Coordinates of C-alpha atoms in Angstrom, one line a residue:
Chain A
M20 CA -20.5 1.4 -10.2
E21 CA -18.1 -0.2 -11.4
C22 CA -18.0 -3.5 -9.0
V23 CA -13.9 -5.5 -8.8
F24 CA -13.2 -7.6 -5.9
G25 CA -10.4 -10.3 -5.5
L26 CA -8.8 -13.0 -3.0
V27 CA -6.3 -15.4 -2.7
G28 CA -7.1 -19.2 -2.2
N29 CA -5.3 -22.3 -1.4
D30 CA -2.9 -22.0 -4.1
F31 CA -4.9 -19.5 -6.6
A32 CA -6.5 -16.1 -6.6
V33 CA -9.6 -15.4 -8.0
V34 CA -10.7 -11.9 -9.3
A35 CA -14.5 -10.8 -10.3
A36 CA -15.5 -7.7 -11.9
D37 CA -18.7 -6.6 -13.0
T38 CA -19.0 -6.5 -17.1
S39 CA -21.3 -3.3 -17.8
A40 CA -19.8 0.0 -19.9
V41 CA -21.4 2.7 -18.6
H42 CA -21.6 6.9 -19.7
S43 CA -23.6 8.7 -18.0
I44 CA -27.3 7.2 -17.7
L45 CA -26.9 4.8 -20.7
V46 CA -25.4 1.3 -20.3
H47 CA -23.3 0.5 -23.8
K48 CA -22.4 -3.2 -23.4
S49 CA -23.3 -5.3 -20.6
N50 CA -20.4 -7.8 -21.5
E51 CA -17.4 -5.8 -21.1
D52 CA -14.4 -7.6 -20.2
K53 CA -12.9 -5.6 -17.9
I54 CA -10.1 -8.5 -16.3
M55 CA -7.1 -8.9 -18.4
I56 CA -5.1 -11.9 -19.0
L57 CA -1.4 -10.4 -18.0
D58 CA 0.5 -13.1 -19.3
S59 CA 0.6 -16.9 -18.7
H60 CA 0.1 -16.5 -15.0
K61 CA -1.3 -13.1 -14.1
L62 CA -4.2 -11.1 -14.5
I63 CA -5.3 -7.4 -14.1
A64 CA -8.9 -6.6 -13.3
A65 CA -9.0 -3.0 -13.9
S66 CA -12.0 -0.6 -13.2
G67 CA -12.1 3.3 -13.7
E68 CA -12.1 5.4 -16.4
S69 CA -13.2 3.3 -19.7
G70 CA -10.4 4.7 -22.2
D71 CA -7.4 5.2 -19.5
R72 CA -8.2 0.9 -18.8
V73 CA -7.7 0.0 -21.7
Q74 CA -5.0 1.9 -22.6
F75 CA -3.2 1.5 -19.4
T76 CA -3.5 -2.1 -19.2
E77 CA -2.8 -3.3 -22.7
Y78 CA 0.4 -0.9 -22.3
I79 CA 1.5 -2.9 -19.2
Q80 CA 0.8 -6.2 -20.7
K81 CA 3.1 -5.2 -23.6
N82 CA 5.7 -4.0 -21.5
V83 CA 5.4 -7.7 -19.5
A84 CA 5.4 -9.1 -22.9
L85 CA 8.3 -7.4 -24.0
Y86 CA 10.6 -8.2 -20.5
Q87 CA 10.1 -11.8 -21.3
F88 CA 10.9 -11.2 -25.2
R89 CA 14.1 -9.5 -24.2
N90 CA 15.1 -11.4 -20.8
G91 CA 13.9 -15.1 -21.8
I92 CA 12.0 -15.5 -18.5
P93 CA 8.4 -13.6 -17.5
L94 CA 8.4 -11.2 -14.8
T95 CA 7.3 -12.1 -11.3
T96 CA 3.7 -10.9 -10.1
A97 CA 5.7 -8.6 -7.3
A98 CA 7.8 -7.4 -10.2
A99 CA 5.1 -6.7 -12.2
A100 CA 2.9 -5.1 -9.7
N101 CA 5.9 -2.6 -8.8
F102 CA 6.5 -1.9 -12.7
T103 CA 2.3 -1.0 -13.0
R104 CA 3.1 1.3 -9.7
G105 CA 5.8 2.6 -11.3
E106 CA 4.2 3.8 -14.5
L107 CA 0.9 5.0 -12.8
A108 CA 3.4 6.8 -9.9
T109 CA 5.5 8.8 -13.1
A110 CA 2.2 9.7 -14.4
L111 CA 0.9 11.0 -11.8
R112 CA 2.2 14.5 -11.6
K113 CA 1.6 14.5 -15.6
N114 CA -1.3 13.1 -16.7
P115 CA -2.7 10.7 -14.1
Y116 CA -4.4 7.4 -15.3
F117 CA -7.6 7.0 -13.3
V118 CA -7.4 3.7 -13.4
N119 CA -7.5 1.4 -10.1
I120 CA -6.3 -2.1 -10.4
L121 CA -6.1 -5.6 -8.6
L122 CA -3.0 -7.3 -10.0
A123 CA -3.6 -11.2 -9.3
G124 CA -0.9 -13.9 -9.9
Y125 CA 0.9 -17.2 -9.6
D126 CA 4.7 -17.6 -9.1
K127 CA 5.9 -21.1 -8.8
E128 CA 8.3 -20.0 -6.5
T129 CA 6.3 -18.1 -4.2
G130 CA 2.4 -19.0 -4.7
P131 CA -0.4 -17.1 -5.8
S132 CA -0.3 -13.6 -4.5
L133 CA -3.0 -10.3 -5.0
Y134 CA -2.0 -6.4 -5.2
Y135 CA -4.0 -3.7 -4.6
I136 CA -2.6 -0.8 -6.7
D137 CA -5.0 2.4 -6.3
Y138 CA -5.4 5.4 -9.2
I139 CA -2.6 7.3 -6.9
A140 CA -0.2 4.5 -7.0
T141 CA -0.6 3.4 -3.8
L142 CA 0.6 -0.4 -3.9
H143 CA 0.0 -2.9 -1.5
K144 CA 0.0 -7.0 -1.4
V145 CA -3.2 -8.0 0.0
D146 CA -5.1 -11.5 0.2
K147 CA -8.6 -9.6 -0.2
G148 CA -9.2 -6.5 -1.7
A149 CA -11.8 -4.5 -3.7
F150 CA -12.8 -1.3 -5.6
G151 CA -15.8 0.8 -6.2
Y152 CA -18.7 0.8 -4.5
G153 CA -19.4 -2.3 -4.3
S154 CA -16.3 -3.0 -2.1
Y155 CA -18.5 -1.6 0.8
F156 CA -20.5 -4.9 0.1
S157 CA -17.5 -7.5 -1.3
L158 CA -15.0 -6.4 1.6
A159 CA -17.6 -6.9 4.2
M160 CA -18.6 -10.3 3.2
M161 CA -15.2 -11.6 2.6
D162 CA -13.8 -10.1 6.0
R163 CA -16.5 -11.8 7.6
H164 CA -16.2 -15.5 5.6
Y165 CA -12.4 -15.6 4.1
H166 CA -9.7 -17.6 5.9
S167 CA -6.3 -18.4 4.2
G168 CA -6.2 -21.7 2.1
M169 CA -9.6 -21.4 0.8
T170 CA -10.4 -23.9 -1.8
V171 CA -11.4 -23.3 -5.3
E172 CA -15.5 -24.2 -4.6
E173 CA -15.0 -22.0 -0.9
A174 CA -13.8 -19.0 -2.7
I175 CA -16.0 -19.1 -5.9
D176 CA -18.9 -19.9 -2.9
L177 CA -17.6 -16.4 -1.6
V178 CA -17.6 -14.3 -4.7
D179 CA -21.0 -15.6 -5.2
K180 CA -22.0 -14.4 -2.0
C181 CA -20.3 -11.3 -2.7
I182 CA -22.2 -10.5 -6.1
V183 CA -25.7 -11.5 -4.5
E184 CA -24.7 -8.7 -1.7
I185 CA -23.9 -6.2 -4.5
R186 CA -27.0 -7.0 -6.6
S187 CA -29.4 -6.6 -4.1
R188 CA -27.7 -3.8 -1.7
L189 CA -26.7 -1.5 -4.5
V190 CA -28.9 1.1 -5.8
V191 CA -27.0 1.2 -9.6
A192 CA -26.0 -2.4 -9.2
P193 CA -24.3 -4.1 -12.0
P194 CA -26.3 -6.7 -13.4
N195 CA -23.5 -9.2 -14.8
F196 CA -19.8 -10.5 -13.5
V197 CA -17.5 -12.1 -14.7
I198 CA -14.8 -14.4 -12.9
K199 CA -11.5 -15.6 -13.7
I200 CA -8.8 -17.4 -11.7
V201 CA -5.3 -17.6 -12.1
D202 CA -3.3 -21.0 -10.5
K203 CA -0.3 -23.2 -11.2
D204 CA -2.3 -24.3 -14.5
G205 CA -2.1 -20.6 -15.9
A206 CA -4.6 -17.9 -16.1
K207 CA -8.2 -18.8 -17.2
E208 CA -11.8 -17.4 -17.5
Y209 CA -14.0 -19.1 -14.8
A210 CA -17.6 -18.4 -15.2
W211 CA -19.8 -15.8 -16.2
R212 CA -22.9 -14.5 -13.7
E213 CA -25.6 -13.1 -15.8
S214 CA -28.7 -11.8 -14.9
V215 CA -29.3 -9.9 -17.5
K216 CA -28.5 -11.3 -21.4
D217 CA -28.2 -8.6 -24.3
A218 CA -30.7 -9.2 -27.1
A219 CA -29.8 -11.4 -29.8
V220 CA -28.9 -9.1 -33.0
A221 CA -31.1 -10.1 -35.6
S222 CA -30.2 -11.2 -39.0
A223 CA -29.9 -9.1 -42.1
Chain B
M14 CA -10.5 16.1 3.5
S15 CA -6.7 17.4 3.6
I16 CA -4.7 15.3 1.2
F17 CA -2.4 14.7 4.1
E18 CA -5.3 12.8 5.4
Y19 CA -6.3 10.3 2.7
N20 CA -4.5 7.5 3.8
G21 CA -4.2 7.9 7.4
S22 CA -1.1 7.4 9.7
A23 CA 0.3 7.6 12.8
L24 CA 4.3 7.9 13.7
V25 CA 6.3 8.5 17.0
A26 CA 10.5 8.1 17.4
M27 CA 11.8 8.4 20.9
V28 CA 15.4 8.4 22.3
G29 CA 16.5 6.8 25.2
K30 CA 19.6 5.6 26.8
N31 CA 22.1 4.9 24.4
C32 CA 18.9 3.6 22.2
F33 CA 15.9 5.1 20.4
A34 CA 12.1 3.7 19.2
I35 CA 10.3 4.2 16.2
A36 CA 6.3 3.3 16.0
S37 CA 4.1 3.5 13.4
D38 CA 0.1 2.6 13.7
R39 CA -0.4 -0.5 10.6
R40 CA -4.2 1.2 9.3
L41 CA -3.9 1.6 5.0
G42 CA -7.5 3.4 4.5
V43 CA -9.2 5.1 1.6
Q44 CA -10.4 7.8 3.6
L45 CA -13.5 6.1 5.7
Q46 CA -12.5 2.7 4.2
T47 CA -10.3 0.7 5.5
I48 CA -8.0 -1.4 2.8
A49 CA -5.3 -3.5 5.2
T50 CA -4.3 -3.6 8.4
D51 CA -0.7 -4.6 7.8
F52 CA 0.6 -1.9 6.1
Q53 CA 4.7 -0.9 6.8
R54 CA 5.6 2.4 7.5
I55 CA 8.5 2.5 9.0
S56 CA 12.2 1.5 6.5
K57 CA 15.4 0.7 7.2
I58 CA 17.8 2.7 5.4
H59 CA 20.8 0.6 7.3
D60 CA 21.3 -1.5 10.5
R61 CA 21.8 1.8 12.4
L62 CA 18.9 4.2 10.8
F63 CA 15.0 3.8 9.9
L64 CA 13.0 5.8 8.0
G65 CA 9.2 6.5 8.7
L66 CA 7.1 8.2 6.3
S67 CA 3.4 9.6 7.0
G68 CA 1.0 11.1 5.0
L69 CA 0.1 9.8 1.3
A70 CA 0.9 6.4 0.7
T71 CA 1.5 6.5 -2.9
D72 CA 4.3 9.6 -2.1
A73 CA 6.0 7.8 0.8
Q74 CA 6.3 5.0 -1.3
T75 CA 7.6 7.0 -4.1
L76 CA 9.5 8.9 -1.5
Y77 CA 11.1 5.3 -0.1
Q78 CA 12.5 4.0 -3.6
R79 CA 14.4 7.8 -4.4
L80 CA 15.8 7.7 -0.7
V81 CA 17.1 3.9 -1.0
F82 CA 18.7 4.4 -4.3
R83 CA 20.4 7.6 -3.2
H84 CA 21.6 5.9 -0.5
K85 CA 22.6 2.4 -2.1
L86 CA 24.5 5.0 -4.6
Y87 CA 26.1 6.9 -1.0
Q88 CA 27.2 3.6 0.0
L89 CA 28.8 2.4 -3.4
R90 CA 31.0 5.6 -3.5
E91 CA 31.7 6.6 0.3
E92 CA 32.1 2.5 1.2
R93 CA 29.9 2.9 4.7
D94 CA 26.5 3.6 5.5
M95 CA 25.2 7.3 5.7
K96 CA 24.9 8.7 9.3
P97 CA 21.3 9.6 10.4
E98 CA 22.5 13.6 10.4
T99 CA 23.8 13.0 6.8
F100 CA 20.6 11.3 5.8
A101 CA 18.3 14.0 7.2
N102 CA 19.8 16.9 5.3
L103 CA 19.2 14.3 2.2
V104 CA 15.6 14.0 2.8
S105 CA 15.1 17.8 3.7
A106 CA 17.0 19.0 -0.1
I107 CA 14.8 15.7 -2.0
L108 CA 12.0 17.6 -0.5
Y109 CA 12.7 20.6 -0.8
E110 CA 13.6 19.7 -5.0
K111 CA 9.5 19.3 -5.4
R112 CA 8.9 22.8 -2.9
F113 CA 6.3 24.0 -5.6
G114 CA 4.7 20.6 -6.2
P115 CA 5.7 18.4 -2.5
Y116 CA 5.8 15.1 -1.5
F117 CA 2.6 14.9 0.5
C118 CA 4.3 13.0 3.3
Q119 CA 6.2 14.0 7.1
P120 CA 9.1 11.9 7.6
V121 CA 10.4 11.0 10.8
I122 CA 14.3 9.7 10.9
A123 CA 15.5 7.9 13.4
G124 CA 19.5 6.6 13.7
L125 CA 22.4 5.9 16.1
G126 CA 25.2 8.4 15.3
D127 CA 28.6 8.9 16.1
E128 CA 29.6 7.2 19.5
D129 CA 25.8 5.6 19.1
K130 CA 24.5 8.7 20.1
P131 CA 20.7 8.3 19.3
F132 CA 19.4 10.9 16.6
I133 CA 15.7 11.7 15.6
C134 CA 14.2 14.4 13.6
T135 CA 10.9 15.1 11.7
M136 CA 9.8 17.6 8.9
D137 CA 7.6 18.9 7.1
S138 CA 6.4 17.8 3.4
I139 CA 9.0 20.6 2.3
G140 CA 12.0 19.8 4.2
A141 CA 11.9 22.0 7.2
K142 CA 14.1 20.0 9.7
E143 CA 12.9 19.9 13.6
L144 CA 15.3 17.7 15.6
A145 CA 14.2 16.9 19.1
K146 CA 16.4 15.9 22.2
D147 CA 13.4 13.6 23.4
F148 CA 10.4 12.2 20.7
V149 CA 9.0 13.3 17.7
V150 CA 5.7 12.5 16.2
A151 CA 4.2 12.4 12.6
G152 CA 0.9 11.7 10.8
T153 CA -3.2 12.4 11.8
A154 CA -2.6 11.9 15.3
S155 CA 0.4 14.0 15.7
E156 CA -1.4 16.2 18.2
S157 CA -3.0 13.4 20.3
L158 CA 0.9 11.9 20.0
Y159 CA 2.1 15.0 21.3
G160 CA 0.3 15.1 24.6
A161 CA 0.7 11.4 25.2
C162 CA 4.7 12.1 24.9
E163 CA 5.1 14.7 26.7
S164 CA 3.6 13.2 29.8
M165 CA 5.0 9.8 29.6
F166 CA 8.5 11.1 28.5
K167 CA 11.4 10.2 30.7
E168 CA 15.0 10.9 30.0
D169 CA 17.7 7.9 29.6
M170 CA 15.1 5.0 29.8
E171 CA 16.4 1.9 28.9
P172 CA 14.8 0.0 25.7
E173 CA 12.6 -2.3 27.7
E174 CA 11.1 1.0 29.7
L175 CA 11.3 2.5 26.2
F176 CA 9.4 0.5 24.6
E177 CA 6.5 0.2 27.2
T178 CA 6.7 4.0 27.1
V179 CA 6.0 4.4 23.0
S180 CA 4.1 1.6 22.8
Q181 CA 1.5 3.3 25.4
A182 CA 1.9 6.5 24.1
L183 CA 1.1 5.1 20.4
L184 CA -1.9 3.1 21.2
S185 CA -3.8 5.8 23.4
S186 CA -3.0 8.5 20.4
V187 CA -4.5 6.5 17.7
D188 CA -7.6 5.4 19.8
R189 CA -8.7 9.1 19.2
D190 CA -7.9 9.2 16.0
C191 CA -10.5 7.1 13.4
L192 CA -7.9 7.1 10.3
S193 CA -5.1 5.1 12.4
G194 CA -4.3 2.5 14.5
W195 CA -5.3 -1.3 14.0
G196 CA -2.4 -2.3 15.9
G197 CA 0.9 -0.8 16.3
H198 CA 4.7 -1.8 14.7
V199 CA 7.7 -0.6 17.1
Y200 CA 11.2 -1.1 16.8
V201 CA 13.6 -0.6 19.5
V202 CA 17.0 -0.3 18.4
T203 CA 20.1 -0.7 20.7
P204 CA 24.0 -0.8 19.0
T205 CA 23.6 -4.7 19.6
E206 CA 20.6 -5.4 18.2
V207 CA 16.8 -4.1 16.4
K208 CA 13.8 -5.4 18.3
E209 CA 10.8 -5.2 15.8
R210 CA 7.4 -6.1 18.1
I211 CA 3.9 -5.5 16.7
L212 CA 1.5 -4.3 19.2
K213 CA -2.5 -5.3 19.0
G214 CA -4.6 -2.3 20.0
R215 CA -8.1 -2.0 19.4
M216 CA -8.6 -3.1 16.0
D217 CA -11.3 -0.4 14.6

């Protein structure tokens, strides 16, 4: 089951997502990147219906870029989150997107922030959030160990604690995770946590 | 589970002597899981008018945005704030527009009308108004709230006593409802000031 979670630290926000692409009982791939870099200082970690996930997050990414081209300045994280919620809410009663989103961003004026946006367009600014069956474990671990103003090392340690819990306690636990971080220097991939590597393709 | 009980909510508004109080719980949940304990259910429309929205959080957010938009237009055209009675009619009309595909919300409206007379009302999800002289309730804990308010309410309470009454009624009711709680948010509004207080109750 898809696991996505994230938290806000001292002057950064970190999100982690599992990397398995699954259809019924078949694992198509175990290195699917579900955290999209929205713009220089924003990350979208998405979980849900695979087609909707890719299409919707790309749609948001292109619209955020369009805003920057038209107006010369990037959207704030709050604005991007509200735009995303608006798109989900408009589509909700016509053709809903089954995508749950954690939007992490860093703004110069307001610092790091994390927004919880579920598939029925409920928007809430949070310090820690999670989606999926893994959320039962990761939210509990974060409730226990999280405090405001964590350093990068403390936060990654907590993320690893959550991953260990998910791996050991969730029956269909995804083997691999990707961790991405956003701070004043931008959004970037921090690390992968792999316990199963895809077999190398034999050369022709 | 009913769609009205998906996120969990509790709202109450009570009339005092030339003042009113409106209070809500702070939990945002997704069925059995708690997502946040600082969710704002009550919003200010203008200094003498408050709106609380219980029910499905996404519809509460959409409805709030639509109502703020309509009120701002009204302010531009009429060059004054809306009276509470007028606003209640507006909310009722907007809800009935969606009669066959409704917003899953139950609003509670509280304001000071002409001559500082307190006005409270609630309505169902399709806009059937319920005016009351004493108190109105909404949300998953509404049945407990009816009982608590009925027994604790007195006519013409001063703001301080009104605050105590509303707080006790809210906390005792949400303690019997697993879907609402995690503290309380109380606004006591008099013609001269608005006092916002956070209650600490059973954090479960």
